PDB file of C-alpha atoms in Angstrom:
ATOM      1  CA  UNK A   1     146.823  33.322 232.939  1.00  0.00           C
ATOM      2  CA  UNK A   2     144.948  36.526 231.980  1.00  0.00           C
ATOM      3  CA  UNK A   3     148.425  37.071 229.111  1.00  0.00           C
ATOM      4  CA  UNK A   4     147.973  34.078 228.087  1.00  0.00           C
ATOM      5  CA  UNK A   5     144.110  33.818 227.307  1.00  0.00           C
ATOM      6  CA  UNK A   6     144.553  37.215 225.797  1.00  0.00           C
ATOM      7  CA  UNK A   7     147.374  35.820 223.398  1.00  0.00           C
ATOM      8  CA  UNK A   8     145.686  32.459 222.357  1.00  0.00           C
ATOM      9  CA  UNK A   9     142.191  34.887 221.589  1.00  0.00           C
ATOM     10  CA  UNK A  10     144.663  37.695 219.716  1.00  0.00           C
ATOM     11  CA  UNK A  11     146.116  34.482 217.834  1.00  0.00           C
ATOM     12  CA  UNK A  12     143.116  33.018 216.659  1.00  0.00           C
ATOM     13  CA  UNK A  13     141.647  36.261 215.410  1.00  0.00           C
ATOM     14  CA  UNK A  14     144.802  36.738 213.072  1.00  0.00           C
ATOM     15  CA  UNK A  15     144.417  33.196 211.640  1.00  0.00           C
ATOM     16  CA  UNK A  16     140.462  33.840 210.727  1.00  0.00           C
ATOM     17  CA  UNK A  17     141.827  36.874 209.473  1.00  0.00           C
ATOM     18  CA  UNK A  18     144.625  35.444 207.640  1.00  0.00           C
ATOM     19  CA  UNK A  19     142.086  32.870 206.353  1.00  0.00           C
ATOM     20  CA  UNK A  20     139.079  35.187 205.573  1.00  0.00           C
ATOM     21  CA  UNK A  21     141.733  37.550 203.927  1.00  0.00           C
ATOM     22  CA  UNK A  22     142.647  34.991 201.632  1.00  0.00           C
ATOM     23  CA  UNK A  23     138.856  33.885 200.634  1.00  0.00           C
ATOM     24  CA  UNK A  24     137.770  37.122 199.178  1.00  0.00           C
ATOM     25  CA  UNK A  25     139.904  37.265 196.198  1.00  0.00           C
ATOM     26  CA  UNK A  26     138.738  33.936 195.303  1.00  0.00           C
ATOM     27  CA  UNK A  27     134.978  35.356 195.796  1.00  0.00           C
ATOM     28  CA  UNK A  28     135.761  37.926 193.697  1.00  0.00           C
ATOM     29  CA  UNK A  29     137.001  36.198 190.590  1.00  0.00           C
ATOM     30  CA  UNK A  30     133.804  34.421 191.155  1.00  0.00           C
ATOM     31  CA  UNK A  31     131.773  37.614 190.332  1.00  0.00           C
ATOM     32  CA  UNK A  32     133.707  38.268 187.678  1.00  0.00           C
ATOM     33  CA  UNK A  33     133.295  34.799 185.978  1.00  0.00           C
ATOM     34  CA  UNK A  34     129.577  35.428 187.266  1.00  0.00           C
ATOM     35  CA  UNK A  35     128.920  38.247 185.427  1.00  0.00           C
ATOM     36  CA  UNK A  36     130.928  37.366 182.210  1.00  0.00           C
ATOM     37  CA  UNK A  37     129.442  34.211 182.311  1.00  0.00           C
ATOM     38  CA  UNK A  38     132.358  32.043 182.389  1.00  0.00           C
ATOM     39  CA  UNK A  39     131.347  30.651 185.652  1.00  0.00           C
ATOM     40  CA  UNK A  40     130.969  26.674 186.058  1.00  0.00           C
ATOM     41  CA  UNK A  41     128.181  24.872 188.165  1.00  0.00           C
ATOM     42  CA  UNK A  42     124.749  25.325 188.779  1.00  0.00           C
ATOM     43  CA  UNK A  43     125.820  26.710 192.378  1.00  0.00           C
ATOM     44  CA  UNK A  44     127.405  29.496 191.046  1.00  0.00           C
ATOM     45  CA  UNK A  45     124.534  30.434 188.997  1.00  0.00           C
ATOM     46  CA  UNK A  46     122.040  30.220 191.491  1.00  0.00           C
ATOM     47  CA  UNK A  47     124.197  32.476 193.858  1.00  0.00           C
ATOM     48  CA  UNK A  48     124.307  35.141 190.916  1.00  0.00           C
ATOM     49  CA  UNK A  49     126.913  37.755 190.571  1.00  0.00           C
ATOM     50  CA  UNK A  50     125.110  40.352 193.022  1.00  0.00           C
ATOM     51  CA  UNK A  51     125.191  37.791 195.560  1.00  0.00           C
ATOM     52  CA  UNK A  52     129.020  36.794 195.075  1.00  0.00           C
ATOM     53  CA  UNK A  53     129.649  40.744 194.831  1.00  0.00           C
ATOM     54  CA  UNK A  54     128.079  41.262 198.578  1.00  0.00           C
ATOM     55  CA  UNK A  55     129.773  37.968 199.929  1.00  0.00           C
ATOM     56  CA  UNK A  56     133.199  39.846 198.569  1.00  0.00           C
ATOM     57  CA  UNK A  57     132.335  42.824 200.575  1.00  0.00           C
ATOM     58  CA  UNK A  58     131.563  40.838 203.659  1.00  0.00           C
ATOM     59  CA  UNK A  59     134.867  38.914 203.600  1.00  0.00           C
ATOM     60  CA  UNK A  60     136.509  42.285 203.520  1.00  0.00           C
ATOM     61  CA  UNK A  61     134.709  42.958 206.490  1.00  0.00           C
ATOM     62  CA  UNK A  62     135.433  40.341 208.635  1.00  0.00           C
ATOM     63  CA  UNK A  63     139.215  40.623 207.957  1.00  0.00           C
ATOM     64  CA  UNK A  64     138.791  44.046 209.262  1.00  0.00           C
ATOM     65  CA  UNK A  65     136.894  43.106 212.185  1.00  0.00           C
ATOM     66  CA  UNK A  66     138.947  39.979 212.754  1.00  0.00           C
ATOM     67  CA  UNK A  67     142.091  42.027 212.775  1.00  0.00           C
ATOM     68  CA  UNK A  68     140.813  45.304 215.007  1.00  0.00           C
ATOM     69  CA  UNK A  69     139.723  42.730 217.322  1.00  0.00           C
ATOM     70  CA  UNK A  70     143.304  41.045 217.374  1.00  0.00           C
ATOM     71  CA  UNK A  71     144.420  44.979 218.180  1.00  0.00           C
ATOM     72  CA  UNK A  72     142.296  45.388 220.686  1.00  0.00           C
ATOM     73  CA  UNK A  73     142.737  41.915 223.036  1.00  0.00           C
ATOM     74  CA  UNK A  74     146.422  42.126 222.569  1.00  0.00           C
ATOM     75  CA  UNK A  75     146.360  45.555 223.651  1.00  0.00           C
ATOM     76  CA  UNK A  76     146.370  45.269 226.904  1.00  0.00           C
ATOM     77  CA  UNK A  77     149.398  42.914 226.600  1.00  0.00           C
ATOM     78  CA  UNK A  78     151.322  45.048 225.297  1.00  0.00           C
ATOM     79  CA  UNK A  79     151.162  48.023 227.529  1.00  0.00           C
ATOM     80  CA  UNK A  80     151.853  45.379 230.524  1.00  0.00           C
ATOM     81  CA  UNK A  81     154.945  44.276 228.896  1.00  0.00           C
ATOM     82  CA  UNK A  82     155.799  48.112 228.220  1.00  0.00           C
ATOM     83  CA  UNK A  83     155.440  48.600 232.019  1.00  0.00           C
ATOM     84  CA  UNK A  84     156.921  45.956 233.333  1.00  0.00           C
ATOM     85  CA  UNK A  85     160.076  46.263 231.076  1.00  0.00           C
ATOM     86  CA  UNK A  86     159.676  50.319 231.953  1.00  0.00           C
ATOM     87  CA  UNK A  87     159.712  49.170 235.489  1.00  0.00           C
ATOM     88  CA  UNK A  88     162.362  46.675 235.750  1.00  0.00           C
ATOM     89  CA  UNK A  89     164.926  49.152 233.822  1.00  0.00           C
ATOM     90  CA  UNK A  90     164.032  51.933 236.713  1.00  0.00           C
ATOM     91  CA  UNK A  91     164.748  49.762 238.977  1.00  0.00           C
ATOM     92  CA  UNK A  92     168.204  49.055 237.641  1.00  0.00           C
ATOM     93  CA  UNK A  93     169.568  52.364 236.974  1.00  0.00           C
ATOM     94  CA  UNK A  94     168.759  53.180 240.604  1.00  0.00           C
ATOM     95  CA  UNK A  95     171.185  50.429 241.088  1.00  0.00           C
ATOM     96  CA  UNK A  96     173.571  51.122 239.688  1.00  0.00           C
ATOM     97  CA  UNK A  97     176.910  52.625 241.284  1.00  0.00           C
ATOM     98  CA  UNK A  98     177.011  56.633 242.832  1.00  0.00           C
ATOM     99  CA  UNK A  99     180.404  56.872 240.456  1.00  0.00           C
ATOM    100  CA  UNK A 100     177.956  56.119 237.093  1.00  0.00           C
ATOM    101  CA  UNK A 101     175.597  58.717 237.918  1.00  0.00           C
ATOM    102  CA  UNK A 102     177.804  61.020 239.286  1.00  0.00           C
ATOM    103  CA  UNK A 103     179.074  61.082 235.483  1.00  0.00           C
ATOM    104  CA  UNK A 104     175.637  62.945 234.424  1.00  0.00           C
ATOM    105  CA  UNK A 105     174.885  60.508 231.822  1.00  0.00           C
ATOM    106  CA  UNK A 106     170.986  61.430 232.358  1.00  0.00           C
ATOM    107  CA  UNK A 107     170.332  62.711 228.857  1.00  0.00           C
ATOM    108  CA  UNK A 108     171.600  60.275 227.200  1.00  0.00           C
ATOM    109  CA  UNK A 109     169.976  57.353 229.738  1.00  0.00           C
ATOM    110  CA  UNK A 110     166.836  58.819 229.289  1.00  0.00           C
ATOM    111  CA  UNK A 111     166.673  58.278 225.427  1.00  0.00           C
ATOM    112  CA  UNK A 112     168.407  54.965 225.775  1.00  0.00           C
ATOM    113  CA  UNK A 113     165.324  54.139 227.947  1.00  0.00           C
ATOM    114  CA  UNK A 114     162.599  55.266 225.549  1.00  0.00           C
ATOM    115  CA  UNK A 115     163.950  53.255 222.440  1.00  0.00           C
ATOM    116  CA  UNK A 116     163.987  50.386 224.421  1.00  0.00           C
ATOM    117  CA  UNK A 117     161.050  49.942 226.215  1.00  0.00           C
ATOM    118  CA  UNK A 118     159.474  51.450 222.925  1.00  0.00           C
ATOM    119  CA  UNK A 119     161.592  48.532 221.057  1.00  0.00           C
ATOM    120  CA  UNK A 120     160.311  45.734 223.213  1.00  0.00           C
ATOM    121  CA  UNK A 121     156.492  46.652 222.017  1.00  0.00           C
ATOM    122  CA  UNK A 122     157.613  46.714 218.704  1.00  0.00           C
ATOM    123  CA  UNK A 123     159.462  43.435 218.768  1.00  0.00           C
ATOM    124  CA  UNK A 124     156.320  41.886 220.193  1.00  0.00           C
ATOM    125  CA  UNK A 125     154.022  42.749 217.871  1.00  0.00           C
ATOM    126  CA  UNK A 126     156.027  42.450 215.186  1.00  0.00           C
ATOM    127  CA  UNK A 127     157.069  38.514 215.355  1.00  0.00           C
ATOM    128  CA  UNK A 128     153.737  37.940 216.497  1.00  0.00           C
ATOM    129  CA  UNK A 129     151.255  39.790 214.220  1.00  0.00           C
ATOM    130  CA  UNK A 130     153.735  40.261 211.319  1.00  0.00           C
ATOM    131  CA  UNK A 131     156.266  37.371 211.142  1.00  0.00           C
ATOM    132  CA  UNK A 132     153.292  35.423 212.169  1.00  0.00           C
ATOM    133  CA  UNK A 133     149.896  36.402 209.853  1.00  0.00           C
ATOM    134  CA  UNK A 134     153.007  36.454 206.828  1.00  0.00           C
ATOM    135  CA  UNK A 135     154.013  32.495 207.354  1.00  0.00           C
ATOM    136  CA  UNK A 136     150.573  32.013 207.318  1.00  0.00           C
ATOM    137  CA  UNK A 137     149.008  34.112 204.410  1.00  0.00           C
ATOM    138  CA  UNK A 138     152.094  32.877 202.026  1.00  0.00           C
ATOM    139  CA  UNK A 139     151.376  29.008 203.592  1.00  0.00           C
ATOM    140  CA  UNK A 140     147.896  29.521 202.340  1.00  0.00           C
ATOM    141  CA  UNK A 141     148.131  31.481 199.236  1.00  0.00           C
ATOM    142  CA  UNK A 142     150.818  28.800 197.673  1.00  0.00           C
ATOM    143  CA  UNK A 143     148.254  25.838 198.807  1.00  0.00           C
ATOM    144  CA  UNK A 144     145.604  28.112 196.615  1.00  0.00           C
ATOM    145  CA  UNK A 145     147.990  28.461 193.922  1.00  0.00           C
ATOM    146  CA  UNK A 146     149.146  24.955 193.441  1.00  0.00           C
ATOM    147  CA  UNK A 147     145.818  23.526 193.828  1.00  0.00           C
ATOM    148  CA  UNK A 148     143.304  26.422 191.983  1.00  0.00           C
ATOM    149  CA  UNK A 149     145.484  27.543 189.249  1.00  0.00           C
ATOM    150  CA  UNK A 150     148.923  26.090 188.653  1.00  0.00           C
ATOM    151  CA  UNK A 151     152.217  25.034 190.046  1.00  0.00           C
ATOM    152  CA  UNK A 152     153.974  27.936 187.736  1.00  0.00           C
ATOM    153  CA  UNK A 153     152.616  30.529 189.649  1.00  0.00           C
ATOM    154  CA  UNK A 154     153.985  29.221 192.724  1.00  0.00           C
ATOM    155  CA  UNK A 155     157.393  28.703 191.502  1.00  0.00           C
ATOM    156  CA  UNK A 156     156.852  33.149 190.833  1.00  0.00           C
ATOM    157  CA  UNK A 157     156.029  33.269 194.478  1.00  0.00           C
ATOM    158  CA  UNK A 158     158.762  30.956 195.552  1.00  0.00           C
ATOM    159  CA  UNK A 159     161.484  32.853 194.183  1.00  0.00           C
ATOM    160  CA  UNK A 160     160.232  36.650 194.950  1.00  0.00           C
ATOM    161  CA  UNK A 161     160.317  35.412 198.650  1.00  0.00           C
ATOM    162  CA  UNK A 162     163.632  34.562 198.521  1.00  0.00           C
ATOM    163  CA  UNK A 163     164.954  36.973 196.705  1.00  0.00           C
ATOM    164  CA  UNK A 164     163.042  39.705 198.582  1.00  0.00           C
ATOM    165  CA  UNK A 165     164.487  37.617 201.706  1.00  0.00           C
ATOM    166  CA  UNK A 166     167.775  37.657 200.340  1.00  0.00           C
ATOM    167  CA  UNK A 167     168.021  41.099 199.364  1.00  0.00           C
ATOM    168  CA  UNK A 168     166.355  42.819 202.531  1.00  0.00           C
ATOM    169  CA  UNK A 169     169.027  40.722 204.888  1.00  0.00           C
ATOM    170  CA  UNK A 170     171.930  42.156 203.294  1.00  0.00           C
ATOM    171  CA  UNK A 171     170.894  45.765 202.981  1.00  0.00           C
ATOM    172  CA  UNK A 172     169.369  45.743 206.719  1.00  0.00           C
ATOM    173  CA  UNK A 173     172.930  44.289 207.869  1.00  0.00           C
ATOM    174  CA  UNK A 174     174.478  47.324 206.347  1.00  0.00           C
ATOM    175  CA  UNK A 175     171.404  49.600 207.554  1.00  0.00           C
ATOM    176  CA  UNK A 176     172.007  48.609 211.269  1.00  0.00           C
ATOM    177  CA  UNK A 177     175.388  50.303 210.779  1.00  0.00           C
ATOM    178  CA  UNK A 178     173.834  53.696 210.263  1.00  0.00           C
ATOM    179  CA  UNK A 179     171.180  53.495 212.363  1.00  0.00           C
ATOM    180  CA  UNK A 180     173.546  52.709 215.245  1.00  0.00           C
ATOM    181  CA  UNK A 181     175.750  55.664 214.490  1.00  0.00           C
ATOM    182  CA  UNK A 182     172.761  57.948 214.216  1.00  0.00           C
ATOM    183  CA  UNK A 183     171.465  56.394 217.567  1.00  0.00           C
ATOM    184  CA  UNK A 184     174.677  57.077 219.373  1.00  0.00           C
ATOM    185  CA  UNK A 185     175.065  60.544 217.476  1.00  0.00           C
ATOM    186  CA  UNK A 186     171.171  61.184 219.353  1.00  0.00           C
ATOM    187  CA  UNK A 187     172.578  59.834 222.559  1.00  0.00           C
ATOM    188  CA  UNK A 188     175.411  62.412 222.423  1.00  0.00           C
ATOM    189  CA  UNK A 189     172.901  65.532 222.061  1.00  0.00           C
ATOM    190  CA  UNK A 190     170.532  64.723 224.155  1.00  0.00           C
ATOM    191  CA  UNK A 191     173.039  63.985 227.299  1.00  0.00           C
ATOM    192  CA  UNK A 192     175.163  67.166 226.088  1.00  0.00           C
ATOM    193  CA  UNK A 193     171.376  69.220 225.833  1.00  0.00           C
ATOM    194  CA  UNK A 194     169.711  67.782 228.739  1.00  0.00           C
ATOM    195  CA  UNK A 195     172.855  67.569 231.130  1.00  0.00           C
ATOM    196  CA  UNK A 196     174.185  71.708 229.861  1.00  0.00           C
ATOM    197  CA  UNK A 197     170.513  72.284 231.390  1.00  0.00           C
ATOM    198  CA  UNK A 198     170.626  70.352 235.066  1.00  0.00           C
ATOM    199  CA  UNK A 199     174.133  72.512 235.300  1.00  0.00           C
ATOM    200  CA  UNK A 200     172.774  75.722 233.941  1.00  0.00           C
ATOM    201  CA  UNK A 201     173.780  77.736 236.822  1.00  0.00           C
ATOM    202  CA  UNK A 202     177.728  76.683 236.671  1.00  0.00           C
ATOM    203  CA  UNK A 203     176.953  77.463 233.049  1.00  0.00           C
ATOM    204  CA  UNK A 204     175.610  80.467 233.457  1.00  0.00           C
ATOM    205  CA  UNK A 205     178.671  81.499 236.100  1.00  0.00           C
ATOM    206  CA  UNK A 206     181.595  80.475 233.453  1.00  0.00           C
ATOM    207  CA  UNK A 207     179.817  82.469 231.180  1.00  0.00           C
ATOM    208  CA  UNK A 208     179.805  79.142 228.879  1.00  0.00           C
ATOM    209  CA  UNK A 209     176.829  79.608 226.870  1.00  0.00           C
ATOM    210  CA  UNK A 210     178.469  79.855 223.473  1.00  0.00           C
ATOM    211  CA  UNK A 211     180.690  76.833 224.229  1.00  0.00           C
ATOM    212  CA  UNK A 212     178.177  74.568 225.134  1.00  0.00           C
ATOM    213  CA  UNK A 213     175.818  75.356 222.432  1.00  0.00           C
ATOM    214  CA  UNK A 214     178.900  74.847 220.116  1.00  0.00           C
ATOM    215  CA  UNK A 215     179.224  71.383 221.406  1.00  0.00           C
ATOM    216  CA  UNK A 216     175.226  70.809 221.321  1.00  0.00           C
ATOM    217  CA  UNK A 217     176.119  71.541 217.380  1.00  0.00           C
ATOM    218  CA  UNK A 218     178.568  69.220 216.936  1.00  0.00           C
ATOM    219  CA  UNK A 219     176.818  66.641 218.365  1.00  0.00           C
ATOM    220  CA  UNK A 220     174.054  67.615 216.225  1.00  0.00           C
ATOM    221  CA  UNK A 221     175.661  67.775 212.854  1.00  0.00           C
ATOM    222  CA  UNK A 222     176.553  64.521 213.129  1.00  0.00           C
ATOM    223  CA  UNK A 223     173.238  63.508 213.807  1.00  0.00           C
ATOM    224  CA  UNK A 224     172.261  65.049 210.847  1.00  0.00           C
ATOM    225  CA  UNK A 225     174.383  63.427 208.551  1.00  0.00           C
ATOM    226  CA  UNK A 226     173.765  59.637 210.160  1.00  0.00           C
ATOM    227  CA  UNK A 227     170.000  60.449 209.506  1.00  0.00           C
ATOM    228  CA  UNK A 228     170.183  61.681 205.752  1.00  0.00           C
ATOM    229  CA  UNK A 229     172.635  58.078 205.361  1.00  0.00           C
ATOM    230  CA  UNK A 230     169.603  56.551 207.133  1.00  0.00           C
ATOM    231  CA  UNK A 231     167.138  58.040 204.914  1.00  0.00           C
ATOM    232  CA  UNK A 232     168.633  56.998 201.469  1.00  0.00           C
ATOM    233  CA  UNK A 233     169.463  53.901 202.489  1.00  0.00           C
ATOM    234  CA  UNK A 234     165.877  53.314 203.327  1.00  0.00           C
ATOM    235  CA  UNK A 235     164.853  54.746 200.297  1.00  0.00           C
ATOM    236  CA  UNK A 236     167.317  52.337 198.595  1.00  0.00           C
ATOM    237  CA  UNK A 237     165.634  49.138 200.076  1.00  0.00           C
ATOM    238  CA  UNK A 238     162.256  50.354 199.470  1.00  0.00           C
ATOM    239  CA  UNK A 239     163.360  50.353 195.898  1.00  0.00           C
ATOM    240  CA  UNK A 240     165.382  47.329 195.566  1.00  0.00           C
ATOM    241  CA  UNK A 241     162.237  45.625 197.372  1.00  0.00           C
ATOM    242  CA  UNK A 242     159.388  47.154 195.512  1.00  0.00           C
ATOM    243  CA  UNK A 243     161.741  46.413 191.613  1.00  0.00           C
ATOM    244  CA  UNK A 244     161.765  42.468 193.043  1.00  0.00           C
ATOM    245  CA  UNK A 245     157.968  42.420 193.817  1.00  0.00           C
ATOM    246  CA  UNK A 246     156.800  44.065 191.182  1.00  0.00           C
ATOM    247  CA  UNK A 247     158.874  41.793 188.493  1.00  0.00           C
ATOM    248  CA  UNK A 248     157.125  38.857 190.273  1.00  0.00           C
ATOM    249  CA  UNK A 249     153.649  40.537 189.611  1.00  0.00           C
ATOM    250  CA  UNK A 250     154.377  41.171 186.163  1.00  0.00           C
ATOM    251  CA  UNK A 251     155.116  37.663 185.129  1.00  0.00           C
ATOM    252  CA  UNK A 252     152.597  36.168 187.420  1.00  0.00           C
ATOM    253  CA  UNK A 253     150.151  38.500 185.459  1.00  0.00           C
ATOM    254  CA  UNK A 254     151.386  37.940 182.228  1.00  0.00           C
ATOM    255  CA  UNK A 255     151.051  34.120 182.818  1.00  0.00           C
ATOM    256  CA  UNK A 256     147.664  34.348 183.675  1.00  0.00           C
ATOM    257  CA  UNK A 257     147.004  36.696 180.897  1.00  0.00           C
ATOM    258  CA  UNK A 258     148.038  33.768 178.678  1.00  0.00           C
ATOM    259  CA  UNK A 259     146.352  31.484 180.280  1.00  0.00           C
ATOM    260  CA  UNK A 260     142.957  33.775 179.857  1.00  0.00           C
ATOM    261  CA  UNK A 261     144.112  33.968 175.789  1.00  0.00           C
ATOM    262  CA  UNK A 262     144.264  29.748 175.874  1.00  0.00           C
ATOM    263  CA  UNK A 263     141.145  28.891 176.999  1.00  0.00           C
ATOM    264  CA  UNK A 264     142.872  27.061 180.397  1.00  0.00           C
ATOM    265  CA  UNK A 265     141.670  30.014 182.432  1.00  0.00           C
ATOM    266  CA  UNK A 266     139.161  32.630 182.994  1.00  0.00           C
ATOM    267  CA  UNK A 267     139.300  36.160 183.589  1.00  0.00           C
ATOM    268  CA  UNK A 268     137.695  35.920 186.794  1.00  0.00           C
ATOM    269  CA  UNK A 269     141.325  33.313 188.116  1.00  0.00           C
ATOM    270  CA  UNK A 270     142.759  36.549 186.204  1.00  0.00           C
ATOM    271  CA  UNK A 271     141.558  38.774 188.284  1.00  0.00           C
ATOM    272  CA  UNK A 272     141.927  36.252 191.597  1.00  0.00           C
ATOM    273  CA  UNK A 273     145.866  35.984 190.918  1.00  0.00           C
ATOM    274  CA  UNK A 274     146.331  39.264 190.681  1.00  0.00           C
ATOM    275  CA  UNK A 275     143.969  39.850 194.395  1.00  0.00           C
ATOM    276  CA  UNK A 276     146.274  36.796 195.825  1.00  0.00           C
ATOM    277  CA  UNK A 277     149.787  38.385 194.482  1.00  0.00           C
ATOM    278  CA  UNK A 278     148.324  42.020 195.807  1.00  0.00           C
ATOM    279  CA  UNK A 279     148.158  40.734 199.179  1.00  0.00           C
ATOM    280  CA  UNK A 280     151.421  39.010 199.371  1.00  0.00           C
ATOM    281  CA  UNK A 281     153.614  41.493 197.753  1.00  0.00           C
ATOM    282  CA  UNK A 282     151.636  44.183 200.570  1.00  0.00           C
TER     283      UNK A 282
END
């Protein structure tokens, strides 16, 4: 009961969050209509542009607070499921049959262990406070959009998402690849280093020292070259993904711009779009 409580309160803090998040930049192309005095409505006079500049800063606060304090009542969630799944996989391996440990697979167990009970946390949070706050944000932003400024804009949004969608599937298919050759590559040094030093004195007695740091080496070296795949691959999505973004701010901007230049828009929805776009292309 206490997971679940904790989970339902972590929840609702990301929505106000999400929906806090999403009020500021509307606040702020208030002030800015506010203080060029484009802005319609005796209530937005009243309130002034000061006023409409603080109520910006305290939306910006809330989101922060409404997000630490998602951190910090889920946190205790997470490091359960760490142990538990940190437990239960202990509990296996001692298990398992005297013929698989007798193989001296310990090295290379031990790091399998780590990335996986490290994984589950990550998986956890991430489809809950990523996958999650994102459906909502975008759900929110394109109501904004189609009902604030215009349909156009959301059409922009529409297709960045799925062709950031699009592209980041592919390229992570062929990532996964690499990263599971550089993960086995790891295994392979770790078990040769770790399981060289449980057997250092029959080592020591062959007078193997050379050949077993040779092997360490090999293992190594193809390690290394896994990794530097991994790395420009990574660098090659982060490109791909920040050219298709990008392109979608541009002519989301340049529509607004002339919109501003027609007279069916003020600087202050300028400036809004471009707060609304920020936060879904981050």
């Amino acid at each position: 009961p206490w997971v679940k409580r904790r989970v339902v309160i972590a929840v609702a803090a990301m929505l106000l969050a999400q929906l806090v998040g999403t009020a500021s930049p509307l606040v702020l192309g208030m002030a800015v209509d506010a203080m060029s005095g484009d802005a319609d409505g005796p209530t937005l006079f009243a309130f002034g542009a000061v006023a409409l500049a603080i109520a910006y800063g305290m939306t910006r606060i809330f989101e922060a607070l409404f997000q630490n304090l998602r951190d910090v009542v889920f946190a205790k969630v997470g490091q359960r499921a760490l142990r538990t799944v940190g437990m239960e996989t202990f509990q296996h391996i001692h298990q398992l049959s005297m013929r698989y440990h007798l193989t001296r697979k310990t090295g290379g167990l031990s790091r399998v262990m780590e990335r996986g009970v490290k994984g589950v946390s990550f998986l956890l949070r991430f489809m809950l406070f990523s996958i999650g706050p994102l459906v909502v944000r975008l759900g929110i932003i394109i109501v904004v959009m189609a009902t604030a400024f215009d349909w156009r804009y959301v059409v922009v949004i529409a297709v960045a998402i799925v062709t950031y969608v699009w592209f980041t599937a592919v390229v992570t298919e062929w990532r996964v690849k690499i990263r599971k050759v550089m993960n086995d590559q790891d295994n392979d040094a770790n078990q040769k280093a770790i399981d060289s030093l449980l057997n250092f004195e029959t080592v020591k007695y062959f007078g193997a020292e050379e050949r077993e740091a040779k092997r360490y080496d090999t293992a190594m070296e193809g390690y290394e070259a896994a990794a530097l795949k991994t790395s420009y691959s990574l660098g090659f999505i982060n490109v791909g993904q920040s050219l298709i973004i990008n392109s979608a701010l541009i002519i989301a901007l340049v529509m607004a711009a002339l919109d501003v230049s027609n007279g069916t828009a003020t600087v202050g929805d300028f400036v809004a779009v471009n707060a609304l776009l920020m936060q879904v292309m981050m």
